[in-house]
Amino acid sequence: MSTTLAQPSPAITDVSEKSDLLSTARSKWQQFNNGDKQVLILAILASVVACVIVLLLWTASQGYRPLYGHQEQVETSEIIEVLEAEGIKYRLEANTGLVLVQEDKLGKARMVLAARGVKARVPSGMESLDNSSIGTSQFMEQAKYRHSLEGELSRTIMALKPVRTTRVHLAIPKRTLFIRQQPELPSASVMLDLYAGSNIQPNQIEAIASLVAASVTGMTPERVQIIDQEGNHLSSGLAMNQDITQARDRQLKYTQELEQSLISRASSMLTPVLGQDNFQIQISAKVNFNQVEETRESLDPQTVVSQEKQSSNETNSSMAMGIPGALSNQAPTANAEGDDNGRRNLNQQESRQFEVGRSVRHTRFQQMQLENLSVSVLLNTQAAGENGWSEAQLSQLGAMVQDAIGFTAMRGDQFSINSFDFAPVQIAVFEPVPWWQTEGYQAYLRYFIGGILGFGLILFVLRPLVSHLTRTAEPKTQQDDATSIPELDSPSHSQLANKEQASDSQALADQLMGLDRDMSNSDWISNQGLPPPESPLTVKMEHLSLLANQEPARVAEVIAHWIGDNENEK
């Protein structure tokens, strides 16, 4: 008679492996007493609960947003009182003192605070003009407009990072109708309340003064006075400092651009020959920023007669002699020969006008004039090979650089070229951030870890705990029958073990052989834990596989006993 042994299916094998693990864990668990079991369960439960709490706190801390900005002044005590009354969770920022609420409840918290009358105290702006009535006087309208303008300027200045709060006061004089009367210029005063430990930069002070001056007609930045909460006059010497700072920055920028341009020219000549990292060039330029104007007048020594004038005047006359009125009573006498009684007057004038050549020259020298250059070139000796750089090569490279930058010895330029071994440069390589450290993945990782911990808490802690508490105790008689060991009077321990194994094998064989005989007995089936008679063959096979996994030695003995009985029958 031939017998064929059926091979177990893969599904049955997997079930058997799982059954082995469960049976091993169950046997380990049964080795502990009740006190150890309770301590172990409590320790595992406490660890899982602590992990879940830490994860929840870590996840919850990522979703809080400021309720109000740093520009909005609100009483923190009033906010906390309203939030506690409404049951809204909040936190306080340790550094700034801002009140933080959950992001999904930010809108609700603001609406609740507004309904309770808790609003941010910001300077009133142009919205204050909406309440004007018909009977408002011109003086009140001007006062409201000035107050609104001050509030708008305060809001704008508070947008700067170092400024906590600010107040602006405008002094706008009344316009006059008389043209000859010198009008008064408007002015402004600004008080800044800075954050603790923060400093305001000079360029920010200039920006505030320019901002306020541009908001009022006729106001200049020099007429804006700025102080801080400690009384420091921040705008003193603003105009002079502004001019000096701008001039210095302009000169420094021009010098740096000139030096970089010359370095770029020299580098473009050396890079094809030496390589990128085998040389260093530094150029220092001295620039004269003085503005000089010169006017020179010169005369031509060669003169030219442009106009000549001559005049001559001759007069001849005689003098009257005798007694007046007695000429008619005297006889005329003859004049003596050679006697000259007359007088001659000669007047001669001569005038000449010369034109002198004149030249006037007005010269304005260039303000940003290059006075001299100082050039230093450093070469890498390793780039030249084993012999290094020769004097001829250094001279050629130096001449090439001098021609590229426009070197002029007559101007007083200085030039030096040297060669040394360059030290190796270690370039810092920034490793990319791992994907699990990015913000996007960390957000999903928190939820994933929370789900895993929650699932593990339910599967490995709550489920065994509930099953342990709700499990009904098996009848004591069945436990005694399943675990009883026949006591023999033999003094030998090996004999007792052999007899015990033989009795167990015989009991299992009787159980398997009587399976078909007692299948109709429902009481026996329920007591032995066997499947019902109407179960399919696969269920019965799985049950037999479980019995074989739990007691492999006994099942082998039973099968061997069957084979031996069959051979005896033959």
Coordinates of C-alpha atoms in Angstrom, one line a residue:
M1 CA 0.0 0.0 0.0
S2 CA 1.5 3.3 -1.1
T3 CA 0.9 6.5 0.7
T4 CA 1.2 10.0 -0.8
L5 CA 2.0 12.9 1.4
A6 CA 0.3 16.3 0.4
Q7 CA 2.6 19.3 0.1
P8 CA 1.3 22.3 2.1
S9 CA 0.2 25.3 0.1
P10 CA 2.1 28.7 0.4
A11 CA -0.9 30.2 2.2
I12 CA -0.8 27.5 4.8
T13 CA 3.0 28.0 5.2
D14 CA 2.5 31.8 5.8
V15 CA -0.2 31.1 8.3
S16 CA 2.1 28.6 10.0
E17 CA 5.0 31.1 10.3
K18 CA 2.7 33.7 11.8
S19 CA 1.4 31.2 14.2
D20 CA 4.9 30.4 15.2
L21 CA 5.6 34.0 16.0
L22 CA 2.4 34.4 17.9
S23 CA 2.9 31.2 19.8
T24 CA 6.5 32.3 20.7
A25 CA 5.3 35.7 21.9
R26 CA 2.5 34.2 23.8
S27 CA 4.8 31.7 25.5
K28 CA 7.2 34.6 26.4
W29 CA 4.2 36.6 27.7
Q30 CA 3.0 33.7 29.8
Q31 CA 6.3 33.4 31.5
F32 CA 5.8 36.7 33.3
N33 CA 3.7 36.9 36.4
N34 CA 0.7 39.2 36.8
G35 CA 2.7 42.0 38.4
D36 CA 5.4 42.1 35.7
K37 CA 2.7 42.0 33.0
Q38 CA 1.0 45.1 34.5
V39 CA 4.2 47.0 34.9
L40 CA 5.3 46.2 31.3
I41 CA 1.9 47.2 29.9
L42 CA 1.9 50.5 31.9
A43 CA 5.5 51.3 30.7
I44 CA 4.7 50.7 27.1
L45 CA 1.5 52.7 27.4
A46 CA 3.2 55.6 29.1
S47 CA 6.0 55.7 26.4
V48 CA 3.5 55.7 23.5
V49 CA 1.4 58.4 25.2
A50 CA 4.5 60.6 25.8
C51 CA 5.6 60.2 22.2
V52 CA 2.1 61.1 21.0
I53 CA 2.0 64.2 23.2
V54 CA 5.4 65.4 22.1
L55 CA 4.4 64.9 18.4
L56 CA 1.1 66.8 18.9
L57 CA 3.0 69.7 20.6
W58 CA 5.6 69.8 17.9
T59 CA 2.9 69.8 15.2
A60 CA 0.7 72.4 16.9
S61 CA 3.6 74.8 17.4
Q62 CA 4.0 75.2 13.6
G63 CA 0.5 76.7 13.0
Y64 CA 0.5 79.9 15.2
R65 CA 0.5 83.4 13.7
P66 CA 0.7 86.9 15.2
L67 CA -2.7 88.4 16.0
Y68 CA -1.5 91.9 15.4
G69 CA 1.6 93.4 13.8
H70 CA 4.3 95.2 15.6
Q71 CA 3.0 98.5 14.3
E72 CA -0.4 98.1 15.9
Q73 CA -0.4 99.0 19.5
V74 CA -2.9 96.9 21.5
E75 CA -3.1 96.2 25.2
T76 CA -1.9 92.7 25.6
S77 CA -3.9 92.2 28.9
E78 CA -7.2 93.1 27.1
I79 CA -6.4 90.6 24.3
I80 CA -5.6 87.8 26.7
E81 CA -8.8 88.5 28.7
V82 CA -11.0 88.2 25.7
L83 CA -9.3 85.1 24.3
E84 CA -9.5 83.3 27.6
A85 CA -13.2 84.2 27.8
E86 CA -13.9 82.9 24.3
G87 CA -11.8 79.7 24.9
I88 CA -9.3 80.5 22.1
K89 CA -5.8 79.1 22.6
Y90 CA -3.0 81.6 22.4
R91 CA 0.7 82.0 23.0
L92 CA 3.1 84.8 23.7
E93 CA 6.2 85.4 21.7
A94 CA 9.2 85.5 24.0
N95 CA 11.2 88.1 22.1
T96 CA 8.6 90.6 20.9
G97 CA 5.7 89.9 23.2
L98 CA 3.3 89.4 20.3
V99 CA 0.1 87.4 20.9
L100 CA 0.0 84.3 18.7
V101 CA -3.1 82.3 17.8
Q102 CA -3.7 79.3 15.6
E103 CA -3.7 80.1 11.9
D104 CA -7.2 78.7 11.3
K105 CA -8.7 80.8 14.2
L106 CA -6.9 84.0 13.3
G107 CA -9.9 85.6 11.6
K108 CA -12.3 84.5 14.3
A109 CA -10.1 85.9 17.0
R110 CA -9.8 89.3 15.3
M111 CA -13.6 89.5 14.8
V112 CA -14.2 88.6 18.5
L113 CA -11.7 91.3 19.6
A114 CA -13.3 93.9 17.3
A115 CA -16.8 93.0 18.7
R116 CA -15.5 93.4 22.2
G117 CA -14.0 96.8 21.4
V118 CA -10.4 95.8 21.5
K119 CA -8.8 97.4 18.4
A120 CA -5.3 98.3 17.4
R121 CA -4.3 101.8 18.3
V122 CA -2.8 103.3 15.2
P123 CA -2.6 107.0 14.3
S124 CA -5.7 108.2 12.6
G125 CA -5.3 109.2 9.0
M126 CA -7.5 110.7 6.3
E127 CA -10.5 108.7 7.6
S128 CA -11.0 111.3 10.3
L129 CA -12.2 113.7 7.5
D130 CA -15.2 111.6 6.8
N131 CA -17.0 112.9 9.9
S132 CA -17.0 116.5 8.9
S133 CA -20.3 118.4 8.8
I134 CA -21.6 121.4 7.0
G135 CA -21.3 123.7 9.9
T136 CA -17.6 123.0 10.5
S137 CA -15.5 126.2 10.4
Q138 CA -12.5 126.7 8.2
F139 CA -10.2 126.6 11.2
M140 CA -11.5 123.2 12.3
E141 CA -11.2 121.9 8.7
Q142 CA -7.6 123.0 8.5
A143 CA -6.9 121.5 12.0
K144 CA -8.4 118.2 11.0
Y145 CA -6.5 118.1 7.7
R146 CA -3.2 118.8 9.5
H147 CA -4.0 116.1 12.1
S148 CA -4.9 113.6 9.3
L149 CA -1.7 114.4 7.5
E150 CA 0.3 113.9 10.7
G151 CA -1.3 110.5 11.2
E152 CA -0.6 109.3 7.6
L153 CA 3.0 110.3 8.0
S154 CA 3.3 108.5 11.3
R155 CA 1.9 105.3 9.7
T156 CA 4.4 105.6 6.9
I157 CA 7.4 106.1 9.2
M158 CA 6.3 103.2 11.4
A159 CA 6.8 100.9 8.5
L160 CA 10.6 101.1 9.0
K161 CA 12.0 98.1 10.9
P162 CA 13.8 99.9 13.8
V163 CA 10.8 102.2 14.5
R164 CA 8.2 101.1 17.0
T165 CA 6.0 104.1 17.2
T166 CA 6.3 107.7 16.0
R167 CA 4.6 111.1 16.3
V168 CA 4.7 113.9 13.7
H169 CA 3.9 117.5 14.4
L170 CA 3.5 119.9 11.4
A171 CA 3.8 123.7 11.7
I172 CA 2.1 125.0 8.5
P173 CA 1.9 128.9 8.5
K174 CA -1.1 130.7 7.1
R175 CA -0.7 132.0 3.6
T176 CA -0.6 135.7 3.1
L177 CA -2.1 137.8 0.3
F178 CA 0.7 140.4 0.2
I179 CA 3.4 139.6 -2.3
R180 CA 6.0 141.9 -0.8
Q181 CA 5.7 140.3 2.7
Q182 CA 8.2 137.5 3.2
P183 CA 6.2 134.3 3.8
E184 CA 7.0 132.0 6.6
L185 CA 8.3 128.5 5.7
P186 CA 6.6 125.4 7.1
S187 CA 8.5 123.1 9.5
A188 CA 8.0 119.7 11.2
S189 CA 9.1 117.8 14.3
V190 CA 9.3 114.0 14.4
M191 CA 9.7 111.9 17.5
L192 CA 10.8 108.2 17.0
D193 CA 10.2 105.4 19.5
L194 CA 12.8 102.8 18.6
Y195 CA 12.9 99.1 19.6
A196 CA 15.2 98.1 22.4
G197 CA 18.7 97.4 21.0
S198 CA 18.0 98.7 17.5
N199 CA 19.8 101.7 15.9
I200 CA 18.6 103.9 13.1
Q201 CA 21.0 104.5 10.3
P202 CA 21.9 108.0 9.0
N203 CA 20.5 107.2 5.6
Q204 CA 17.2 106.3 7.2
I205 CA 17.1 109.7 9.1
E206 CA 17.7 111.4 5.7
A207 CA 14.9 109.4 4.2
I208 CA 12.5 110.4 7.0
A209 CA 13.3 114.1 6.6
S210 CA 12.9 113.9 2.9
L211 CA 9.6 112.0 3.2
V212 CA 8.1 114.6 5.6
A213 CA 9.4 117.6 3.6
A214 CA 7.9 116.2 0.4
S215 CA 4.5 115.9 2.0
V216 CA 4.1 119.6 2.7
T217 CA 4.4 122.3 0.1
G218 CA 7.4 124.6 0.6
M219 CA 9.1 122.5 3.3
T220 CA 12.7 121.6 2.9
P221 CA 14.5 118.6 4.7
E222 CA 16.6 121.1 6.7
R223 CA 13.5 122.3 8.4
V224 CA 12.6 118.8 9.7
Q225 CA 13.8 118.1 13.3
I226 CA 14.0 114.4 14.3
I227 CA 14.7 113.1 17.8
D228 CA 14.3 109.7 19.5
Q229 CA 12.7 108.6 22.8
E230 CA 15.9 109.4 24.7
G231 CA 16.1 113.0 23.4
N232 CA 19.0 112.5 21.0
H233 CA 18.9 115.1 18.1
L234 CA 19.2 112.8 15.1
S235 CA 18.9 115.4 12.4
S236 CA 21.6 117.8 13.6
G237 CA 23.9 118.8 10.7
L238 CA 21.7 116.8 8.3
A239 CA 22.3 119.0 5.3
M240 CA 26.1 119.2 5.7
N241 CA 26.4 115.5 6.5
Q242 CA 24.3 114.6 3.6
D243 CA 26.4 116.6 1.2
I244 CA 29.7 115.2 2.6
T245 CA 28.3 111.7 2.6
Q246 CA 27.1 111.9 -0.9
A247 CA 30.4 113.4 -2.2
R248 CA 32.4 110.7 -0.4
D249 CA 30.3 107.9 -1.7
R250 CA 30.5 109.2 -5.2
Q251 CA 34.3 109.6 -5.1
L252 CA 34.7 106.1 -3.6
K253 CA 32.5 104.5 -6.1
Y254 CA 34.3 106.2 -9.0
T255 CA 37.7 105.1 -7.7
Q256 CA 36.5 101.5 -7.2
E257 CA 35.1 101.3 -10.7
L258 CA 38.3 102.7 -12.2
E259 CA 40.4 100.1 -10.3
Q260 CA 38.2 97.2 -11.3
S261 CA 38.2 98.3 -14.9
L262 CA 42.0 98.3 -14.9
I263 CA 42.2 95.0 -13.1
S264 CA 39.8 93.5 -15.7
R265 CA 42.0 94.7 -18.5
A266 CA 45.2 93.2 -17.0
S267 CA 43.4 89.9 -16.2
S268 CA 42.1 89.5 -19.7
M269 CA 45.7 89.6 -20.9
L270 CA 47.1 87.2 -18.3
T271 CA 44.3 84.6 -18.3
P272 CA 45.1 83.0 -21.7
V273 CA 48.8 82.6 -20.7
L274 CA 48.7 81.7 -17.1
G275 CA 45.3 80.3 -16.4
Q276 CA 42.5 81.5 -14.1
D277 CA 44.0 80.9 -10.7
N278 CA 47.7 81.4 -11.3
F279 CA 47.9 85.2 -10.8
Q280 CA 46.7 88.0 -8.6
I281 CA 46.5 91.7 -9.6
Q282 CA 45.9 94.7 -7.3
I283 CA 45.8 98.3 -8.5
S284 CA 45.5 101.4 -6.4
A285 CA 44.5 104.6 -8.2
K286 CA 45.0 108.1 -6.8
V287 CA 42.4 110.4 -8.2
N288 CA 42.3 114.2 -7.7
F289 CA 38.7 115.3 -7.2
N290 CA 39.5 119.0 -6.7
Q291 CA 37.7 121.3 -9.1
V292 CA 40.0 124.0 -10.4
E293 CA 39.2 126.9 -12.7
E294 CA 41.8 129.3 -14.1
T295 CA 41.5 132.6 -16.0
R296 CA 44.6 134.1 -17.7
E297 CA 44.9 137.4 -19.6
S298 CA 48.0 138.2 -21.8
L299 CA 49.1 141.3 -23.9
D300 CA 50.7 141.3 -27.3
P301 CA 54.0 143.3 -27.3
Q302 CA 53.5 144.2 -31.0
T303 CA 51.5 147.4 -31.0
V304 CA 49.6 148.9 -34.0
V305 CA 48.8 152.6 -34.5
S306 CA 45.1 152.7 -35.0
Q307 CA 44.5 156.5 -34.9
E308 CA 46.9 159.6 -35.3
K309 CA 45.9 163.3 -35.0
Q310 CA 48.0 166.5 -35.5
S311 CA 46.8 170.2 -34.9
S312 CA 48.8 173.5 -35.4
N313 CA 47.7 177.1 -34.4
E314 CA 49.6 180.3 -35.3
T315 CA 48.6 183.8 -34.1
N316 CA 50.2 187.3 -35.1
S317 CA 49.0 190.6 -33.4
S318 CA 50.3 194.2 -32.4
M319 CA 49.8 196.0 -29.1
A320 CA 48.0 199.4 -28.8
M321 CA 50.0 202.3 -27.3
G322 CA 49.3 206.0 -26.2
I323 CA 46.6 207.8 -24.3
P324 CA 43.2 206.6 -25.1
G325 CA 41.3 209.3 -27.1
A326 CA 44.3 211.5 -27.9
L327 CA 45.2 209.9 -31.3
S328 CA 43.3 212.5 -33.3
N329 CA 45.3 215.4 -31.8
Q330 CA 48.7 214.0 -32.8
A331 CA 50.3 213.8 -36.2
P332 CA 51.3 210.4 -37.4
T333 CA 54.9 209.5 -37.2
A334 CA 56.9 207.2 -39.3
N335 CA 58.0 203.9 -37.8
A336 CA 61.6 203.4 -37.3
E337 CA 63.2 200.8 -39.6
G338 CA 63.5 197.5 -38.0
D339 CA 61.3 198.2 -35.1
D340 CA 58.8 195.3 -34.5
N341 CA 55.9 196.3 -32.3
G342 CA 53.8 193.1 -32.9
R343 CA 53.7 189.6 -31.2
R344 CA 53.5 186.1 -32.8
N345 CA 51.9 183.0 -31.0
L346 CA 52.5 179.5 -32.4
N347 CA 50.6 176.4 -30.9
Q348 CA 51.1 172.9 -32.3
Q349 CA 49.4 169.6 -31.1
E350 CA 49.9 166.0 -32.2
S351 CA 47.9 162.9 -30.9
R352 CA 48.5 159.2 -31.7
Q353 CA 46.3 156.2 -30.5
F354 CA 47.8 152.7 -30.4
E355 CA 45.8 149.3 -30.2
V356 CA 47.4 146.6 -27.9
G357 CA 46.7 142.9 -28.6
R358 CA 45.0 141.2 -25.6
S359 CA 44.1 137.5 -25.0
V360 CA 41.9 136.1 -22.2
R361 CA 42.0 132.3 -21.5
H362 CA 39.5 130.6 -19.1
T363 CA 40.5 127.0 -18.2
R364 CA 38.4 124.5 -16.1
F365 CA 40.5 121.4 -15.1
Q366 CA 38.9 118.0 -15.0
Q367 CA 37.5 117.3 -11.5
M368 CA 38.3 113.5 -11.4
Q369 CA 41.8 113.5 -12.7
L370 CA 44.0 110.4 -12.4
E371 CA 47.3 111.4 -10.7
N372 CA 49.1 108.1 -10.5
L373 CA 48.7 104.3 -10.3
S374 CA 50.3 101.7 -8.1
V375 CA 50.2 98.2 -9.7
S376 CA 51.3 94.9 -8.1
V377 CA 51.3 91.6 -10.0
L378 CA 51.8 88.2 -8.2
L379 CA 52.4 85.1 -10.3
N380 CA 52.2 81.4 -9.3
T381 CA 55.6 79.8 -9.7
Q382 CA 54.1 76.3 -10.1
A383 CA 52.5 77.5 -13.4
A384 CA 55.9 78.0 -14.9
G385 CA 57.1 74.4 -14.5
E386 CA 60.2 73.1 -12.8
N387 CA 62.5 76.0 -13.8
G388 CA 60.2 78.8 -12.7
W389 CA 59.8 82.2 -14.3
S390 CA 62.9 83.7 -15.9
E391 CA 63.7 87.4 -15.8
A392 CA 62.9 87.7 -19.5
Q393 CA 59.5 86.1 -19.0
L394 CA 58.7 88.4 -16.1
S395 CA 59.7 91.4 -18.1
Q396 CA 57.5 90.4 -21.0
L397 CA 54.5 89.8 -18.8
G398 CA 55.1 93.0 -16.9
A399 CA 55.3 95.0 -20.2
M400 CA 52.1 93.4 -21.4
V401 CA 50.3 94.4 -18.2
Q402 CA 51.7 98.0 -18.3
D403 CA 50.5 98.4 -21.9
A404 CA 47.0 97.1 -21.0
I405 CA 46.4 99.5 -18.1
G406 CA 48.1 102.5 -19.6
F407 CA 51.1 102.7 -17.4
T408 CA 52.9 106.1 -17.5
A409 CA 56.2 106.5 -15.8
M410 CA 56.2 110.3 -16.3
R411 CA 53.0 110.5 -14.2
G412 CA 54.7 108.8 -11.3
D413 CA 53.1 105.3 -11.7
Q414 CA 54.7 102.4 -9.8
F415 CA 54.8 98.8 -11.0
S416 CA 56.0 95.5 -9.4
I417 CA 55.8 91.9 -10.5
N418 CA 56.9 88.9 -8.3
S419 CA 56.4 85.1 -8.4
F420 CA 55.7 82.8 -5.4
D421 CA 54.2 79.4 -4.8
F422 CA 50.5 79.6 -4.3
A423 CA 49.0 77.8 -1.3
P424 CA 46.3 75.3 -2.3
V425 CA 42.8 76.8 -1.9
Q426 CA 40.2 74.6 -0.3
I427 CA 36.9 75.4 -1.9
A428 CA 34.1 74.9 0.5
V429 CA 31.5 72.5 -1.0
F430 CA 28.1 72.9 0.4
E431 CA 26.3 69.7 0.4
P432 CA 22.6 69.8 -0.6
V433 CA 20.1 69.6 2.2
P434 CA 18.7 66.1 2.5
W435 CA 15.1 65.8 1.4
W436 CA 13.9 64.8 4.9
Q437 CA 15.3 68.1 6.3
T438 CA 13.3 70.4 4.0
E439 CA 10.3 72.2 5.3
G440 CA 7.9 70.6 2.9
Y441 CA 8.8 67.1 3.8
Q442 CA 9.0 67.8 7.5
A443 CA 5.4 68.9 7.5
Y444 CA 4.3 65.7 5.9
L445 CA 6.7 63.7 8.1
R446 CA 5.1 65.0 11.3
Y447 CA 1.7 63.7 10.2
F448 CA 3.2 60.4 9.1
I449 CA 4.9 59.8 12.4
G450 CA 1.8 60.8 14.3
G451 CA -0.2 58.3 12.3
I452 CA 2.3 55.6 12.8
L453 CA 2.4 56.2 16.6
G454 CA -1.3 56.3 16.8
F455 CA -1.7 53.1 14.8
G456 CA 1.0 51.4 16.9
L457 CA -0.7 52.5 20.1
I458 CA -4.0 51.0 19.0
L459 CA -2.5 47.8 17.6
F460 CA 0.2 46.9 20.1
V461 CA -1.1 48.5 23.3
L462 CA -4.8 49.1 23.4
R463 CA -5.8 46.0 21.5
P464 CA -3.8 43.5 23.6
L465 CA -4.8 45.4 26.8
V466 CA -8.5 45.2 25.9
S467 CA -8.3 41.5 24.9
H468 CA -6.4 40.7 28.1
L469 CA -9.0 42.5 30.3
T470 CA -12.1 41.1 28.4
R471 CA -10.8 37.5 27.9
T472 CA -12.8 34.9 29.8
A473 CA -11.0 32.3 31.7
E474 CA -11.1 28.8 30.4
P475 CA -12.6 26.1 32.5
K476 CA -10.3 24.9 35.1
T477 CA -11.0 21.3 34.3
Q478 CA -9.9 21.8 30.7
Q479 CA -6.7 23.5 31.8
D480 CA -6.0 20.6 34.1
D481 CA -6.6 18.1 31.3
A482 CA -4.4 20.1 28.9
T483 CA -1.5 20.7 31.2
S484 CA -1.6 17.7 33.5
I485 CA 1.4 15.4 33.6
P486 CA 1.0 11.9 34.7
E487 CA 2.9 11.2 37.9
L488 CA 4.8 8.0 37.9
D489 CA 6.5 6.3 40.8
S490 CA 9.7 5.7 38.8
P491 CA 12.6 7.4 40.5
S492 CA 14.4 8.0 37.1
H493 CA 13.9 11.4 35.5
S494 CA 14.5 10.1 32.0
Q495 CA 12.0 7.4 32.4
L496 CA 9.4 9.9 33.6
A497 CA 10.1 12.0 30.5
N498 CA 9.8 9.0 28.2
K499 CA 6.5 7.9 29.8
E500 CA 5.2 11.5 29.6
Q501 CA 6.1 11.8 25.9
A502 CA 4.6 8.4 25.1
S503 CA 1.3 9.2 27.0
D504 CA 1.1 12.6 25.1
S505 CA 1.7 10.9 21.8
Q506 CA -0.9 8.3 22.5
A507 CA -3.4 11.0 23.6
L508 CA -2.9 12.9 20.4
A509 CA -3.2 9.8 18.3
D510 CA -6.4 8.9 20.0
Q511 CA -7.6 12.5 19.3
L512 CA -6.8 12.3 15.6
M513 CA -8.1 8.8 15.1
G514 CA -11.3 9.6 16.8
L515 CA -11.9 12.8 14.9
D516 CA -14.3 11.2 12.4
R517 CA -16.0 9.2 15.0
D518 CA -16.7 12.1 17.3
M519 CA -17.3 14.7 14.6
S520 CA -21.1 14.5 15.2
N521 CA -20.7 15.3 18.9
S522 CA -21.0 19.1 19.1
D523 CA -20.1 19.2 22.8
W524 CA -16.8 17.4 22.2
I525 CA -16.1 19.7 19.2
S526 CA -16.7 22.9 21.3
N527 CA -14.5 21.5 24.2
Q528 CA -11.6 20.5 22.0
G529 CA -11.7 23.7 19.8
L530 CA -12.2 21.7 16.6
P531 CA -14.0 23.2 13.6
P532 CA -17.6 22.2 13.1
P533 CA -18.4 19.2 10.9
E534 CA -19.9 21.4 8.1
S535 CA -16.6 23.3 7.7
P536 CA -14.9 23.0 4.2
L537 CA -11.8 20.9 3.7
T538 CA -9.4 23.9 3.6
V539 CA -10.5 24.9 7.1
K540 CA -9.9 21.4 8.4
M541 CA -6.5 21.3 6.7
E542 CA -5.5 24.6 8.3
H543 CA -6.6 23.3 11.7
L544 CA -4.5 20.2 11.3
S545 CA -1.6 22.4 10.2
L546 CA -1.9 24.4 13.4
L547 CA -1.9 21.3 15.4
A548 CA 1.2 20.1 13.5
N549 CA 3.0 23.4 14.1
Q550 CA 2.2 23.4 17.8
E551 CA 3.0 19.8 18.5
P552 CA 5.3 18.6 15.6
A553 CA 6.9 15.8 17.6
R554 CA 3.6 14.3 18.6
V555 CA 2.1 14.5 15.1
A556 CA 5.1 12.8 13.7
E557 CA 4.7 10.0 16.3
V558 CA 1.1 9.6 15.4
I559 CA 1.8 9.4 11.7
A560 CA 4.6 6.9 12.4
H561 CA 2.1 4.9 14.5
W562 CA -0.3 4.9 11.6
I563 CA 2.3 3.7 9.2
G564 CA 3.3 1.0 11.6
D565 CA -0.3 -0.2 12.0
N566 CA -0.7 -0.4 8.3
E567 CA 2.4 -2.4 7.9
N568 CA 1.3 -4.8 10.6
E569 CA -2.1 -5.2 8.9
K570 CA -0.3 -6.2 5.7

